[in-house]
Amino acid sequence: MTHFTAKRLPKQPGPAGWNCLLPAPPPTRVLGEDITADIAIIGAGFAGLSAARRLVQIDPNSKVVVLEAGRVAEGPAGRNSGFMIDLPHDLSSDTYAGNAEENDRVQTSLNRAAIAFGADAASEYEIPKDAFDPCGKINASATPMGDQHNRDYGAHLKKLGESYRLLDSTEMAELTGTDYYTSGLFTPGTVMLQPAAYIRGLAAGLSDTVNLFENSPVTEISSEGPAWKLQSPKGSVSAGKVILANNGHAESFGFFSRRLMHIFTYASMTEQLPEGVLGGALKWGVTPADPMGTTVRRINGIGGNRIVVRTRFTYNPSMTVSNSAVARAGRLHDQKFAERFPILKDVPMAYRWAGHLCVSWNGVPAHGELENGIYAAVCQNGLGTAKGTLAGMSAAEMASDVQSELTQAMSAMDAPRRLPPEPIAWIGANATLRWKEIRSGRE
Ligand SMILES: Cc1cc2nc3c(=O)[nH]c(=O)nc-3n(C[C@H](O)[C@H](O)[C@H](O)COP(=O)(O)OP(=O)(O)OC[C@H]3O[C@@H](n4cnc5c(N)ncnc54)[C@H](O)[C@@H]3O)c2cc1C
């Protein structure tokens, strides 16, 4: 008999600000008995819910169960910055040569397949436009180096035949209401999510066809004849197939041991902005020209008129961070906010939080069939909203024996590379992250 026991369960540091803006969720359904299913999915984030949707698309009669450790949209899927991006982050990297251009095309087309899948779901489940808004995004710069990065990025986009528009400092000020930014690069393919509303919308849309249980962590996976039994504190699911859609927590069961890097990033969201003080457009989102810089959004819709700031990354193999780490990042957010919006100096932050993401050293997902009937859809690296969606779609297809361009592309990727031992990895990763944060400066 094969057993995998969860050494850790997820802990979410701070409130999921986006979820706090929504009405109270429907009552929790906790798994309270022993049930059976064709396929059981662990985790109700982008990967888990996308896998569930793809499974019932492939076979509407399939009995699909999703077990989520916490509440839907309280995990990373509901606590990110909501940029569902089509283009790879690193188009203008120094390694841009040889087949890198072809690789960028493949990555972009895969990300767009995820976005199209999300768009179909948003339309079918009547998810509001404010939660899934295909309005594009801007890569904003605040330094000459960032301006150069935007021009280089634009030149690479041109080579790829992608559309974009460069904005000067005046246009950036007109958009953002601050003269902080010196240039911008608009690309039209990003969808801006209200992540908690999108994730809740997916869960609600699936509720007729998929059996979803919240506050029902899987604590053990064990073989039971040809099936797998997922044990939760108050019940169990026996299923022929299992999809691991619990991102970095796949390692909590012993899968991909020492191959997943557990990274936390941090965000703060303001109280409602006073009316008429900040000029510019009422809604926008900017990613930083330096990927280690600060992401800023102005939202105006579900939950009102607010600014959301995200910056700082830390490597935490313990898969959790302390309240004081959230508070320290919060002080940095306050500084970034004050530098950009001196006119809003009296506006306090309403919510501060951190969230767990998972990357591999060589930037590849952790994917494929791990044991007979156990499939992984984890380790989304950057762009996790799009990559998580893709991973879920692909694992569902593999578990259903469907071959597609997506499953071929995912199967062709390398496996995650092994990390150095601790504390070398901890020291090296955190020193590198801190140095890169300092180097990103005003970005
Ligand atoms: C502050 C912040 C900003 C970010 N901004 C962006 C952004 O703008 N764009 C972008 O693309 N990405 C962004 N990300 C990353 C993105 O949120 C993640 O990559 C994405 O959520 C991964 O999706 P997932 O479904 O694979 O995993 P998750 O969203 O982490 O979902 C996994 C789920 O599994 C559950 N789980 C874990 N263990 C168990 C268990 N034993 N039993 C049952 N359930 C379990 C967890 O509770 C969780 O809900 C950001 C992340 C953070 C924290």
XYZ file of C-alpha atoms and ligand atoms in Angstrom:
496
model
C 0.000 0.000 0.000
C 1.346 3.429 -0.951
C 0.844 6.403 1.393
C 1.549 10.087 1.018
C 0.945 12.089 4.186
C 0.710 15.885 4.186
C 3.490 17.252 6.391
C 2.013 20.752 6.173
C -1.266 22.400 5.270
C -1.554 25.909 3.829
C -1.648 28.940 6.115
C -2.673 32.239 4.541
C -0.836 35.255 6.019
C -3.160 38.235 6.427
C -6.582 38.727 4.829
C -7.141 38.166 1.090
C -7.968 41.837 0.404
C -9.807 41.143 -2.853
C -12.068 38.588 -1.185
C -12.828 41.031 1.645
C -14.375 43.377 -0.961
C -16.962 40.792 -2.013
C -20.282 39.916 -0.396
C -20.255 37.050 2.110
C -19.641 33.742 0.310
C -22.216 30.928 0.240
C -22.194 28.631 3.304
C -19.204 26.280 3.471
C -19.709 22.674 2.349
C -17.305 20.535 4.349
C -16.642 16.933 3.314
C -18.375 15.042 6.123
C -18.639 11.450 4.840
C -16.860 8.827 2.747
C -17.715 9.274 -0.928
C -16.490 8.073 -4.332
C -15.638 9.931 -7.523
C -14.096 9.298 -10.928
C -11.529 12.039 -10.411
C -10.613 13.971 -7.263
C -8.793 17.302 -7.419
C -6.748 18.708 -4.530
C -6.941 22.522 -4.441
C -9.475 25.048 -5.754
C -7.207 27.702 -7.284
C -6.668 28.455 -10.962
C -5.284 24.969 -11.638
C -7.876 22.996 -9.652
C -10.962 24.810 -10.908
C -9.689 24.916 -14.499
C -8.989 21.177 -14.308
C -12.528 20.613 -13.015
C -14.043 22.651 -15.845
C -11.951 20.877 -18.483
C -12.863 17.442 -17.078
C -16.593 18.076 -17.322
C -16.144 19.583 -20.779
C -14.457 16.345 -21.893
C -16.960 14.076 -20.142
C -20.099 15.746 -18.755
C -20.944 12.508 -16.927
C -17.647 12.381 -15.064
C -18.015 12.487 -11.267
C -15.529 15.189 -10.231
C -14.787 16.175 -6.621
C -12.631 19.149 -5.574
C -11.231 19.350 -2.037
C -9.982 22.751 -0.900
C -8.083 23.185 2.366
C -9.499 26.639 3.072
C -12.247 28.748 1.574
C -12.418 29.427 -2.154
C -10.557 32.672 -3.046
C -8.820 32.887 0.336
C -5.677 31.194 -1.046
C -3.139 32.612 -3.527
C -5.709 32.432 -6.350
C -7.735 35.119 -4.564
C -4.818 37.143 -3.221
C -2.738 37.922 -6.333
C -2.502 41.183 -8.287
C -4.803 39.924 -11.028
C -2.633 40.368 -14.136
C -3.450 37.421 -16.421
C -0.656 38.058 -18.892
C -0.228 36.639 -22.377
C 3.414 37.598 -23.109
C 6.407 36.020 -21.336
C 7.929 38.375 -18.713
C 11.399 38.126 -20.033
C 11.224 38.879 -23.754
C 14.125 41.280 -23.603
C 16.443 39.098 -21.570
C 20.118 38.973 -22.534
C 19.608 35.412 -23.711
C 17.197 36.530 -26.410
C 18.760 34.665 -29.317
C 18.541 31.482 -31.332
C 15.320 29.564 -30.711
C 14.344 31.897 -27.828
C 12.109 33.754 -30.288
C 10.275 30.553 -31.185
C 10.036 29.708 -27.493
C 8.428 33.112 -26.816
C 5.890 32.446 -29.578
C 5.008 29.049 -28.095
C 4.719 30.475 -24.551
C 2.554 33.345 -25.769
C 0.241 31.051 -27.667
C -0.111 28.746 -24.631
C -0.843 31.713 -22.338
C -3.459 32.901 -24.822
C -5.078 29.466 -24.801
C -5.404 29.829 -21.004
C -6.859 33.327 -21.375
C -9.358 32.091 -24.008
C -10.365 29.264 -21.638
C -10.888 31.823 -18.850
C -12.855 34.084 -21.211
C -15.183 31.203 -22.166
C -15.737 30.392 -18.507
C -16.343 34.064 -17.664
C -18.924 34.305 -20.422
C -20.672 30.984 -19.634
C -20.785 31.621 -15.878
C -21.686 35.304 -16.270
C -18.654 36.467 -14.307
C -18.829 40.286 -14.261
C -16.555 42.240 -16.633
C -14.911 43.897 -13.658
C -13.674 40.458 -12.549
C -12.379 39.447 -15.993
C -11.530 42.541 -17.999
C -9.553 42.072 -21.233
C -8.237 45.634 -21.192
C -4.464 45.122 -21.560
C -1.780 46.423 -19.216
C 1.152 48.786 -19.093
C 4.755 48.046 -18.263
C 5.691 51.244 -16.446
C 9.131 52.693 -15.972
C 10.471 55.341 -13.601
C 14.173 55.407 -14.564
C 16.291 55.763 -17.745
C 17.185 52.071 -17.417
C 13.503 51.153 -17.272
C 12.791 53.372 -20.287
C 15.490 51.505 -22.212
C 14.014 48.188 -21.074
C 10.619 49.241 -22.456
C 12.153 50.255 -25.798
C 14.037 46.923 -26.017
C 10.913 45.011 -25.070
C 8.998 46.919 -27.773
C 11.669 46.068 -30.370
C 11.355 42.362 -29.503
C 7.586 42.554 -29.700
C 7.923 44.053 -33.156
C 10.091 41.090 -34.237
C 7.430 38.734 -32.926
C 4.747 40.652 -34.845
C 2.997 41.658 -31.607
C 1.192 44.971 -31.225
C 2.171 47.467 -28.529
C 2.270 51.202 -27.903
C 4.941 53.242 -26.130
C 3.661 55.988 -23.828
C 5.690 59.028 -22.815
C 5.765 60.629 -19.377
C 2.849 62.971 -20.172
C 0.622 60.107 -21.270
C 1.632 58.136 -18.175
C 0.704 61.090 -15.951
C -2.637 61.449 -17.744
C -3.327 57.773 -17.134
C -2.099 57.342 -13.567
C -2.642 60.814 -12.099
C 0.983 60.902 -10.894
C 4.120 62.243 -12.590
C 6.167 59.376 -11.107
C 6.438 57.343 -14.292
C 8.741 58.318 -17.150
C 7.432 55.923 -19.812
C 5.149 52.991 -20.395
C 4.584 50.162 -22.827
C 0.997 49.141 -23.423
C 0.215 45.625 -24.632
C -3.407 44.705 -25.290
C -3.487 40.969 -24.484
C -3.531 40.996 -20.660
C -6.776 40.371 -18.811
C -7.150 42.256 -15.530
C -8.850 40.065 -12.938
C -10.560 40.867 -9.689
C -8.981 37.555 -8.708
C -11.282 36.611 -5.848
C -14.392 37.443 -7.893
C -13.106 35.423 -10.857
C -12.227 32.404 -8.704
C -15.520 32.538 -6.843
C -17.300 32.921 -10.204
C -15.575 29.784 -11.506
C -16.526 27.825 -8.381
C -20.140 29.039 -8.588
C -20.337 28.220 -12.302
C -19.098 24.688 -11.666
C -21.426 24.055 -8.754
C -24.034 22.199 -10.860
C -21.523 19.756 -12.320
C -18.690 19.433 -9.793
C -18.773 18.525 -6.107
C -16.624 21.119 -4.299
C -15.837 20.942 -0.584
C -14.140 23.758 1.339
C -12.328 23.649 4.692
C -11.627 20.049 3.678
C -7.848 19.653 3.508
C -6.446 16.414 2.172
C -4.193 15.031 4.874
C -3.321 11.687 3.316
C -3.383 10.014 -0.088
C -3.246 6.216 0.003
C -3.692 3.482 -2.545
C -6.798 1.335 -2.127
C -6.752 -1.390 -4.771
C -6.953 0.336 -8.153
C -8.218 3.577 -6.547
C -6.757 6.357 -4.414
C -8.287 7.373 -1.114
C -7.975 11.037 -0.127
C -8.424 11.428 3.605
C -9.739 14.660 5.059
C -10.475 15.257 8.786
C -14.231 14.521 8.505
C -14.531 12.302 5.444
C -12.770 10.763 2.475
C -12.968 10.495 -1.295
C -12.053 7.328 -3.180
C -11.296 8.041 -6.813
C -9.648 6.256 -9.711
C -7.635 9.348 -10.561
C -6.273 12.321 -8.641
C -5.097 15.731 -9.819
C -2.702 17.578 -7.512
C -3.595 21.244 -7.990
C -2.201 22.427 -4.678
C 0.833 24.200 -6.162
C 3.833 24.231 -3.755
C 1.965 22.035 -1.278
C 2.515 19.082 -3.628
C 5.882 18.931 -1.842
C 4.076 18.668 1.508
C 3.058 15.159 0.345
C 6.658 14.387 -0.661
C 6.249 14.973 -4.396
C 9.038 16.924 -6.188
C 11.072 16.955 -3.002
C 13.777 19.714 -3.081
C 12.668 20.713 -6.581
C 10.105 23.407 -5.734
C 11.003 26.893 -4.508
C 8.466 28.369 -2.114
C 8.339 32.093 -2.725
C 6.115 34.601 -0.954
C 5.150 37.977 -2.303
C 3.302 40.743 -0.474
C 0.549 43.267 -1.190
C -1.338 46.131 0.450
C -4.670 47.646 -0.607
C -5.813 51.134 0.421
C -9.052 52.251 1.922
C -11.376 53.904 -0.603
C -9.705 56.936 -2.177
C -11.280 60.312 -1.444
C -13.339 61.492 -4.398
C -11.790 63.799 -6.971
C -8.298 63.940 -5.441
C -6.325 61.629 -7.720
C -6.620 62.529 -11.401
C -6.020 60.163 -14.293
C -8.063 57.198 -15.439
C -10.325 55.505 -12.911
C -8.885 52.041 -13.577
C -5.435 50.941 -14.657
C -2.714 48.398 -13.895
C 1.037 48.709 -14.250
C 3.708 46.069 -13.952
C 7.248 47.312 -13.271
C 9.903 47.582 -16.005
C 12.175 45.660 -13.630
C 10.370 42.424 -12.643
C 11.610 42.867 -9.052
C 9.981 46.293 -8.821
C 6.494 47.311 -7.703
C 3.184 46.382 -9.332
C 0.445 48.989 -8.892
C -3.251 48.884 -9.725
C -5.996 51.421 -9.418
C -9.327 49.673 -9.155
C -12.734 51.168 -9.488
C -15.641 48.814 -9.471
C -16.246 45.867 -7.158
C -15.172 47.189 -3.732
C -14.719 50.807 -4.786
C -11.927 53.140 -5.777
C -8.599 51.949 -4.342
C -4.903 51.451 -5.026
C -3.222 48.045 -4.687
C 0.570 47.862 -4.309
C 2.587 44.644 -4.557
C 6.302 44.302 -4.018
C 8.969 42.123 -2.310
C 9.691 38.427 -2.739
C 11.065 36.099 -0.045
C 12.080 32.436 -0.229
C 10.436 30.451 2.586
C 10.908 26.680 2.426
C 8.705 26.454 5.550
C 5.787 27.491 3.249
C 4.647 30.195 5.606
C 5.676 33.696 6.656
C 5.262 35.538 9.953
C 2.985 38.483 10.674
C 6.091 40.586 11.195
C 7.288 39.771 7.646
C 3.905 41.005 6.358
C 4.260 44.147 8.500
C 7.815 44.797 7.232
C 6.659 44.442 3.619
C 3.757 46.757 4.512
C 6.205 49.499 5.508
C 7.867 49.120 2.120
C 4.454 49.325 0.422
C 3.730 52.550 2.316
C 7.004 54.004 1.075
C 6.311 52.969 -2.561
C 2.773 54.342 -2.297
C 3.930 57.690 -0.831
C 6.610 58.103 -3.525
C 4.046 57.591 -6.272
C 1.035 59.350 -4.773
C 2.142 62.162 -2.411
C -1.299 63.679 -2.972
C -2.844 60.636 -1.215
C -0.570 60.797 1.829
C -3.478 60.605 4.278
C -5.052 57.497 2.728
C -4.340 54.447 4.941
C -4.028 50.830 3.866
C -7.087 48.701 4.582
C -5.628 45.247 3.966
C -2.127 43.772 3.917
C -1.291 40.207 3.035
C 1.229 37.757 1.639
C 0.762 34.736 -0.611
C 2.644 31.603 -1.561
C 3.792 30.995 -5.095
C 5.870 28.207 -6.438
C 8.718 28.368 -8.921
C 11.361 25.939 -10.093
C 15.022 26.759 -10.510
C 14.836 26.189 -14.255
C 11.447 27.938 -14.601
C 9.465 24.864 -15.686
C 6.206 23.491 -14.289
C 5.944 20.284 -12.254
C 3.627 18.288 -14.403
C 2.667 14.835 -15.641
C 1.640 11.486 -14.168
C 3.578 10.909 -10.927
C 2.102 7.562 -9.892
C -0.412 5.431 -11.697
C -3.479 7.743 -11.756
C -1.942 10.736 -9.880
C -1.354 13.768 -12.094
C 0.416 17.006 -11.158
C -0.661 20.507 -12.206
C 1.689 22.490 -9.976
C 4.632 24.919 -9.891
C 3.299 27.773 -12.034
C 6.408 30.016 -11.842
C 5.689 33.633 -12.940
C 2.334 34.381 -14.637
C 0.630 31.835 -12.369
C -2.912 32.891 -13.231
C -2.389 31.913 -16.872
C 0.056 29.060 -16.179
C -2.122 27.621 -13.411
C -5.087 27.627 -15.776
C -2.996 25.856 -18.423
C -1.631 23.314 -15.956
C -5.161 22.450 -14.837
C -6.434 22.121 -18.412
C -3.496 19.961 -19.361
C -3.692 17.644 -16.321
C -7.416 17.156 -16.986
C -6.671 16.184 -20.584
C -3.896 13.792 -19.541
C -6.115 12.185 -16.918
C -8.808 11.750 -19.595
C -6.349 10.291 -22.140
C -6.874 13.272 -24.444
C -3.825 14.164 -26.529
C -3.584 17.784 -27.628
C -1.032 20.423 -28.585
C -1.188 21.522 -24.955
C -0.419 18.095 -23.473
C 2.378 17.666 -26.012
C 3.874 21.048 -25.146
C 3.645 20.351 -21.400
C 5.122 16.848 -21.776
C 8.040 18.227 -23.804
C 9.176 20.483 -20.939
C 12.110 19.561 -18.711
C 11.529 18.404 -15.135
C 12.157 20.896 -12.292
C 15.843 20.945 -11.403
C 17.038 19.892 -7.950
C 17.782 22.732 -5.517
C 20.986 23.041 -3.490
C 20.684 21.806 0.120
C 19.535 24.103 2.940
C 20.662 26.478 4.299
C 22.636 27.173 1.110
C 19.437 27.570 -0.961
C 17.850 29.812 1.700
C 20.893 32.067 2.011
C 21.524 32.182 -1.746
C 17.902 32.757 -2.779
C 17.136 35.422 -0.164
C 20.421 37.265 -0.767
C 19.722 37.274 -4.522
C 16.128 38.418 -4.051
C 17.215 41.225 -1.692
C 19.995 42.366 -4.019
C 17.601 42.382 -6.999
C 15.035 44.316 -4.949
C 17.642 46.972 -4.151
C 18.795 47.052 -7.785
C 15.205 47.577 -9.001
C 15.322 50.949 -7.153
C 12.485 53.293 -8.164
C 10.951 50.720 -10.516
C 0.470 38.967 -3.788
C 0.511 38.109 -5.020
C 0.450 38.706 -6.277
C 0.462 37.911 -7.431
N 0.231 38.503 -8.635
C 0.077 37.746 -9.739
C -0.310 38.346 -10.976
O -0.581 39.551 -11.061
N -0.400 37.549 -12.067
C -0.165 36.206 -12.009
O -0.267 35.540 -13.029
N 0.154 35.592 -10.839
C 0.263 36.334 -9.714
N 0.538 35.731 -8.496
C 0.741 34.260 -8.465
C -0.576 33.474 -8.539
O -1.482 33.890 -7.551
C -0.311 31.984 -8.373
O 0.722 31.590 -9.235
C -1.578 31.173 -8.670
O -2.552 31.421 -7.666
C -1.271 29.688 -8.771
O -2.482 29.006 -9.001
P -2.689 27.512 -8.511
O -4.095 27.150 -8.730
O -1.633 26.655 -9.100
O -2.336 27.535 -6.959
P -3.105 28.257 -5.737
O -3.809 29.460 -6.209
O -2.065 28.377 -4.678
O -4.181 27.173 -5.337
C -3.819 25.979 -4.678
C -4.897 25.657 -3.679
O -4.582 24.392 -3.107
C -5.030 24.410 -1.782
N -4.351 23.337 -1.034
C -3.037 23.240 -0.690
N -2.820 22.110 -0.006
C -4.008 21.472 0.081
C -4.442 20.250 0.675
N -3.587 19.437 1.338
N -5.752 19.905 0.578
C -6.625 20.695 -0.098
N -6.276 21.862 -0.664
C -4.979 22.236 -0.581
C -4.685 25.801 -1.280
O -5.464 26.164 -0.150
C -4.972 26.645 -2.512
O -6.254 27.232 -2.468
C 0.586 36.499 -7.328
C 0.663 35.900 -6.069
C 0.626 36.682 -4.933
C 0.692 36.025 -3.584
